[in-house]
Coordinates of C-alpha atoms in Angstrom, one line a residue:
M254 CA -15.3 -5.9 38.5
R255 CA -12.3 -8.2 38.6
T256 CA -9.6 -7.8 36.0
T257 CA -9.8 -10.5 33.2
V258 CA -7.2 -12.6 31.6
S259 CA -7.9 -10.9 28.2
Q260 CA -7.3 -7.5 29.8
I261 CA -4.0 -8.6 31.1
A262 CA -3.1 -10.1 27.7
R263 CA -3.9 -7.0 25.9
E264 CA -1.9 -4.8 28.2
A265 CA 1.1 -7.1 28.3
G266 CA 1.1 -7.7 24.5
V267 CA 0.8 -11.5 24.8
S268 CA -1.9 -14.1 24.1
S269 CA -4.5 -15.1 26.7
A270 CA -3.1 -18.6 26.7
T271 CA 0.3 -17.2 27.8
V272 CA -1.4 -15.2 30.6
D273 CA -3.3 -18.4 31.7
R274 CA 0.0 -20.4 31.8
V275 CA 1.7 -17.7 33.9
L276 CA -1.2 -17.2 36.4
N277 CA -1.4 -21.0 36.8
D278 CA 2.4 -21.4 37.1
R279 CA 2.7 -23.7 34.2
D280 CA 5.8 -24.2 32.1
G281 CA 6.4 -23.0 28.5
V282 CA 6.8 -19.2 29.2
R283 CA 10.1 -17.3 29.0
P284 CA 11.2 -15.8 32.4
R285 CA 11.1 -12.3 30.9
T286 CA 7.6 -12.7 29.6
R287 CA 6.5 -14.3 32.9
D288 CA 7.8 -11.2 34.8
I289 CA 5.9 -8.8 32.4
V290 CA 2.6 -10.7 32.8
M291 CA 2.9 -10.7 36.6
Q292 CA 3.8 -7.0 36.7
V293 CA 0.8 -6.1 34.5
A294 CA -1.5 -8.4 36.5
R295 CA -0.5 -6.7 39.7
K296 CA -0.8 -3.2 38.2
L297 CA -4.4 -4.0 37.0
G298 CA -5.3 -5.4 40.4
Y299 CA -5.8 -9.0 39.4
F300 CA -4.5 -10.2 42.8
G301 CA -6.6 -7.6 44.7
P302 CA -6.3 -3.9 45.5
V303 CA -2.9 -2.4 44.8
D304 CA -1.2 -1.0 47.9
A305 CA 0.0 2.6 47.7
A306 CA 3.7 2.7 46.9
P307 CA 6.0 5.0 48.8
A308 CA 6.6 8.3 47.0
T309 CA 9.7 8.4 44.9
Q310 CA 11.4 11.2 43.0
S311 CA 9.9 11.4 39.5
V312 CA 12.2 10.5 36.6
R313 CA 12.2 13.0 33.7
L314 CA 11.9 11.3 30.4
D315 CA 12.0 13.0 26.9
F316 CA 11.0 11.2 23.7
V317 CA 12.3 12.4 20.3
L318 CA 10.4 11.0 17.3
P319 CA 9.9 12.1 13.7
A320 CA 7.0 14.3 12.9
G321 CA 4.7 13.7 10.0
S322 CA 1.7 11.5 8.9
N323 CA 3.3 8.1 9.6
S324 CA 0.4 6.2 11.3
F325 CA 2.6 3.9 13.3
M326 CA 4.6 6.8 14.7
R327 CA 1.4 8.6 15.7
T328 CA 0.2 5.5 17.5
L329 CA 3.6 5.0 19.2
K330 CA 3.6 8.6 20.4
T331 CA 0.1 8.1 21.9
H332 CA 1.2 5.0 23.7
L333 CA 4.4 6.6 25.0
M334 CA 2.4 9.4 26.7
Q335 CA -0.4 7.1 27.9
E336 CA 2.1 4.6 29.5
S337 CA 4.0 7.5 31.0
H338 CA 0.9 9.1 32.5
A339 CA -0.1 5.7 34.0
R340 CA 3.1 5.7 36.1
D341 CA 3.5 7.9 39.2
D342 CA 7.3 7.8 39.0
V343 CA 7.9 9.4 35.6
T344 CA 7.1 12.7 33.8
A345 CA 7.4 12.6 30.1
T346 CA 7.8 15.2 27.3
L347 CA 7.4 14.4 23.6
H348 CA 9.4 16.2 20.9
E349 CA 8.8 15.9 17.1
I350 CA 11.4 16.5 14.5
E351 CA 10.3 17.5 11.0
G352 CA 11.7 15.6 8.1
F353 CA 14.6 13.2 7.8
D354 CA 16.9 15.9 9.1
P355 CA 20.1 14.9 11.1
E356 CA 20.9 18.6 11.9
R357 CA 17.6 19.3 13.5
L358 CA 17.7 16.0 15.4
S359 CA 21.2 16.5 16.7
A360 CA 20.3 20.1 17.7
K361 CA 17.4 18.9 19.8
L362 CA 19.6 16.3 21.5
F363 CA 22.2 18.9 22.5
E364 CA 19.4 21.1 23.7
L365 CA 18.2 18.4 26.2
R366 CA 21.5 18.3 28.1
Q367 CA 20.9 19.2 31.8
R368 CA 17.2 19.2 31.2
T369 CA 16.2 15.6 31.5
D370 CA 17.3 12.3 33.1
A371 CA 16.8 10.0 30.0
V372 CA 15.9 10.2 26.3
G373 CA 14.2 7.6 24.2
L374 CA 14.4 8.3 20.4
V375 CA 13.8 7.0 17.0
A376 CA 17.0 8.1 15.4
L377 CA 18.7 8.4 12.0
D378 CA 22.1 6.6 11.9
H379 CA 24.1 9.6 10.8
P380 CA 27.6 10.8 12.1
Q381 CA 26.1 14.1 13.4
V382 CA 23.4 12.3 15.3
R383 CA 25.7 9.7 16.7
E384 CA 28.0 12.5 18.0
A385 CA 25.0 14.2 19.6
I386 CA 23.8 11.0 21.3
N387 CA 27.3 10.3 22.7
A388 CA 27.6 13.9 24.0
L389 CA 24.2 13.7 25.6
A390 CA 25.2 10.4 27.3
A391 CA 28.5 11.8 28.4
S392 CA 26.5 14.6 30.2
G393 CA 24.8 11.9 32.3
V394 CA 21.6 11.4 30.4
R395 CA 20.5 7.8 29.8
I396 CA 19.8 7.0 26.1
G397 CA 17.5 4.3 24.7
T398 CA 16.9 3.7 21.0
L399 CA 13.4 2.8 19.8
V400 CA 12.1 1.0 16.7
S401 CA 15.4 1.5 14.8
D402 CA 18.7 0.9 16.5
I403 CA 22.2 2.6 16.4
P404 CA 24.5 -0.1 17.7
T405 CA 27.7 2.0 18.1
V406 CA 26.4 4.8 20.4
D407 CA 26.6 5.0 24.2
K408 CA 23.1 3.8 25.2
V409 CA 21.4 1.6 27.8
G410 CA 19.6 -0.5 25.3
Y411 CA 17.3 -0.8 22.3
V412 CA 13.6 -1.6 22.2
G413 CA 12.2 -2.7 18.9
V414 CA 11.9 -5.7 16.6
D415 CA 14.8 -7.5 14.8
N416 CA 14.5 -5.5 11.6
R417 CA 16.6 -7.9 9.5
A418 CA 14.4 -10.7 10.5
A419 CA 11.4 -8.6 9.5
G420 CA 12.8 -8.1 6.1
R421 CA 13.4 -11.8 5.7
L422 CA 9.9 -12.5 6.8
A423 CA 8.6 -10.2 4.1
G424 CA 10.7 -12.0 1.5
L425 CA 9.4 -15.3 2.6
L426 CA 5.8 -14.1 2.2
L427 CA 6.5 -12.8 -1.3
G428 CA 8.1 -16.1 -2.2
R429 CA 5.1 -18.1 -0.9
F430 CA 2.4 -15.8 -2.2
L431 CA 3.7 -15.4 -5.8
P432 CA 2.9 -18.4 -8.1
P433 CA 5.8 -20.5 -9.5
G434 CA 7.9 -18.8 -12.2
Q435 CA 10.0 -15.7 -12.8
H436 CA 8.8 -12.5 -11.0
R437 CA 10.0 -8.9 -10.7
V438 CA 9.2 -7.0 -7.5
A439 CA 9.7 -3.5 -6.1
V440 CA 10.9 -2.4 -2.7
F441 CA 9.8 0.9 -1.1
V442 CA 12.1 2.4 1.6
G443 CA 11.2 5.2 4.0
S444 CA 14.8 6.3 4.4
L445 CA 18.1 4.3 4.4
A446 CA 19.3 6.8 7.1
Y447 CA 17.2 4.7 9.4
R448 CA 19.2 1.6 10.2
G449 CA 16.0 -0.4 10.7
H450 CA 14.9 0.3 7.1
E451 CA 18.4 -0.6 5.8
E452 CA 18.3 -3.9 7.8
R453 CA 14.8 -4.7 6.4
E454 CA 16.1 -4.2 2.8
M455 CA 19.1 -6.4 3.6
G456 CA 16.8 -9.1 5.0
V457 CA 14.5 -9.2 2.0
R458 CA 17.3 -9.3 -0.4
S459 CA 19.1 -12.1 1.4
I460 CA 16.2 -14.5 1.6
L461 CA 15.1 -13.9 -2.0
S462 CA 18.7 -14.6 -3.1
E463 CA 18.9 -17.8 -1.0
E464 CA 15.5 -19.3 -1.4
F465 CA 13.7 -17.6 -4.3
P466 CA 16.2 -16.7 -6.9
E467 CA 13.5 -16.6 -9.5
I468 CA 12.2 -13.4 -7.9
R469 CA 14.2 -10.3 -8.7
I470 CA 14.1 -6.9 -7.1
V471 CA 14.0 -4.5 -10.1
G472 CA 13.2 -1.3 -8.4
T473 CA 13.9 0.4 -5.1
A474 CA 12.2 3.7 -4.3
E475 CA 13.1 5.9 -1.3
V476 CA 10.0 7.8 -0.4
S477 CA 10.7 9.4 3.0
D478 CA 7.5 7.8 4.4
D479 CA 5.5 10.2 2.2
R480 CA 2.3 8.7 0.8
D481 CA 2.2 11.1 -2.1
R482 CA 5.7 10.1 -3.2
A483 CA 4.8 6.5 -2.7
Y484 CA 1.7 7.0 -4.9
A485 CA 3.8 8.6 -7.7
E486 CA 6.5 5.9 -7.6
T487 CA 3.9 3.1 -7.7
M488 CA 2.2 4.7 -10.7
Q489 CA 5.5 4.8 -12.5
L490 CA 6.2 1.2 -11.7
L491 CA 2.8 0.1 -12.9
E492 CA 3.3 1.8 -16.2
R493 CA 6.1 -0.7 -16.8
G494 CA 3.6 -3.5 -16.6
D495 CA 6.1 -6.2 -15.4
I496 CA 5.9 -5.9 -11.6
S497 CA 4.3 -8.8 -9.6
G498 CA 4.8 -7.7 -6.1
I499 CA 5.6 -4.8 -3.8
Y500 CA 7.2 -4.8 -0.4
N501 CA 6.9 -1.5 1.5
I502 CA 9.6 -1.3 4.3
G503 CA 8.3 1.9 6.0
S504 CA 5.2 4.1 5.8
G505 CA 3.4 5.3 2.7
N506 CA 1.1 2.2 2.4
Q507 CA -1.9 4.5 1.7
G508 CA -0.2 6.0 -1.4
I509 CA 0.7 2.6 -2.8
A510 CA -2.9 1.3 -2.2
R511 CA -4.4 4.3 -3.9
A512 CA -2.2 3.7 -7.0
L513 CA -3.1 0.0 -7.1
R514 CA -6.8 0.8 -6.9
E515 CA -6.7 3.4 -9.6
A516 CA -4.9 1.0 -11.9
R517 CA -7.3 -1.8 -10.9
K518 CA -4.3 -3.9 -9.8
E519 CA -5.1 -4.4 -6.2
R520 CA -6.1 -8.0 -6.7
D521 CA -3.2 -8.8 -9.1
M522 CA -0.3 -7.4 -7.1
V523 CA 1.2 -9.1 -4.0
F524 CA 1.5 -6.2 -1.5
I525 CA 3.4 -6.7 1.8
G526 CA 3.8 -3.9 4.3
H527 CA 4.4 -3.1 8.0
D528 CA 2.4 -2.1 11.0
L529 CA -1.3 -2.7 11.7
T530 CA -3.0 0.7 11.7
D531 CA -6.6 1.8 10.9
A532 CA -5.5 2.3 7.3
T533 CA -3.8 -1.1 6.9
R534 CA -6.7 -2.8 8.5
L535 CA -9.0 -1.5 5.7
M536 CA -6.4 -2.5 3.1
L537 CA -6.3 -6.1 4.4
L538 CA -10.1 -6.2 4.5
D539 CA -10.5 -5.2 0.9
R540 CA -7.5 -7.4 -0.2
T541 CA -5.4 -4.5 -1.4
M542 CA -2.8 -5.7 1.0
D543 CA -2.0 -9.4 1.4
A544 CA -0.1 -9.3 4.7
V545 CA 1.0 -6.8 7.4
I546 CA 4.1 -7.5 9.5
D547 CA 3.2 -6.0 12.8
Q548 CA 5.0 -4.9 16.0
N549 CA 3.2 -3.8 19.1
P550 CA 3.7 -0.1 19.8
R551 CA 2.0 -0.4 23.2
V552 CA 4.6 -3.0 24.4
E553 CA 7.4 -1.0 22.9
A554 CA 6.3 2.2 24.7
R555 CA 6.0 0.3 28.0
E556 CA 9.4 -1.3 27.6
I557 CA 11.4 1.8 26.7
I558 CA 9.9 3.6 29.7
R559 CA 10.8 0.7 32.0
L560 CA 14.3 0.5 30.5
L561 CA 15.1 4.2 30.9
A562 CA 13.5 4.7 34.3
S563 CA 15.3 1.7 35.8
S564 CA 18.6 2.9 34.3
V565 CA 18.2 6.3 35.9
R566 CA 17.6 4.6 39.3
G567 CA 20.7 2.4 38.9
T568 CA 19.2 -0.9 38.0
V569 CA 19.6 -2.9 34.8
E570 CA 16.7 -4.1 32.6
P571 CA 17.5 -6.4 29.6
E572 CA 16.8 -5.1 26.1
Y573 CA 13.4 -6.3 24.8
L574 CA 12.8 -7.4 21.2
P575 CA 9.0 -7.6 20.7
R576 CA 7.8 -10.5 18.6
L577 CA 6.9 -10.1 15.0
Q578 CA 3.3 -11.0 14.0
V579 CA 2.0 -11.5 10.5
V580 CA -1.6 -10.3 10.1
F581 CA -3.8 -11.4 7.3
K582 CA -7.4 -10.6 6.6
E583 CA -8.5 -13.7 8.5
N584 CA -6.7 -13.0 11.8
I585 CA -7.0 -9.2 12.2
P586 CA -7.1 -8.7 16.0
S587 CA -9.8 -6.6 17.6
N588 CA -8.9 -3.1 18.7

């Protein structure tokens, strides 16, 4: 059976219309996106059987990500391993670090010296971690940051969304969803040790100050992406009785939703969060959540592998910023 346009679109993380434009050599597509679509089309055999490539030495990749119940991270881990296994030129190992712990993370990075060619990681922006990244890079290991960037370290690139833009987008949604008038909202943060979470908070604060000064952030809870802590913080906020909206920067959406349902506030509260998972799909469907700002973990996994493998082989790939997509109940994509 011939590969379809929709299959290419799903694998490449773009729309079917974009794939159609590329395959028919029409304008309106960025060169980088055009290259990705063509590579995926060839890989899937759209242009006919794929010729066997000459054997090359396998690149050793290691991925270091936080452990825990974060649904997005679990999905990202799955895609990292699937995308790695789909390539004959890389071998991949996944390491999970418990907790928001810079000491454990830096120890793992030091441990990987002389044992790998490249490391992709979701990292805390902490002096101890930055030192370990730079030491690992100095040993000859290529480093790529994923999901949350650390700009000052020695790395080959970053793959992830513009997190400040994501925070501004959340603020815009709050401002447009809430009715006219004065409002008080709360912001939940996974950990400000992640630069991505810090940038999202900066983004939401900046746009509310600029365009919606009638909306005030009156509470910020750092919940370490823990749904039970998110639940407890939400219940405390609801007891105040003066909160109109919640923006959750990281994980913990299930805890917030549970509190809203128990308090029968799920239809009264504007609730904006991140990452389309099985759990947030259900929250959108029952209107507990109003909008989810999504990034594509499959695309991010593919791009970090491409970035690191190319760097090990001496070629340069540009950094890739996946597009942000706002998902509502009415436009939930199929799995």
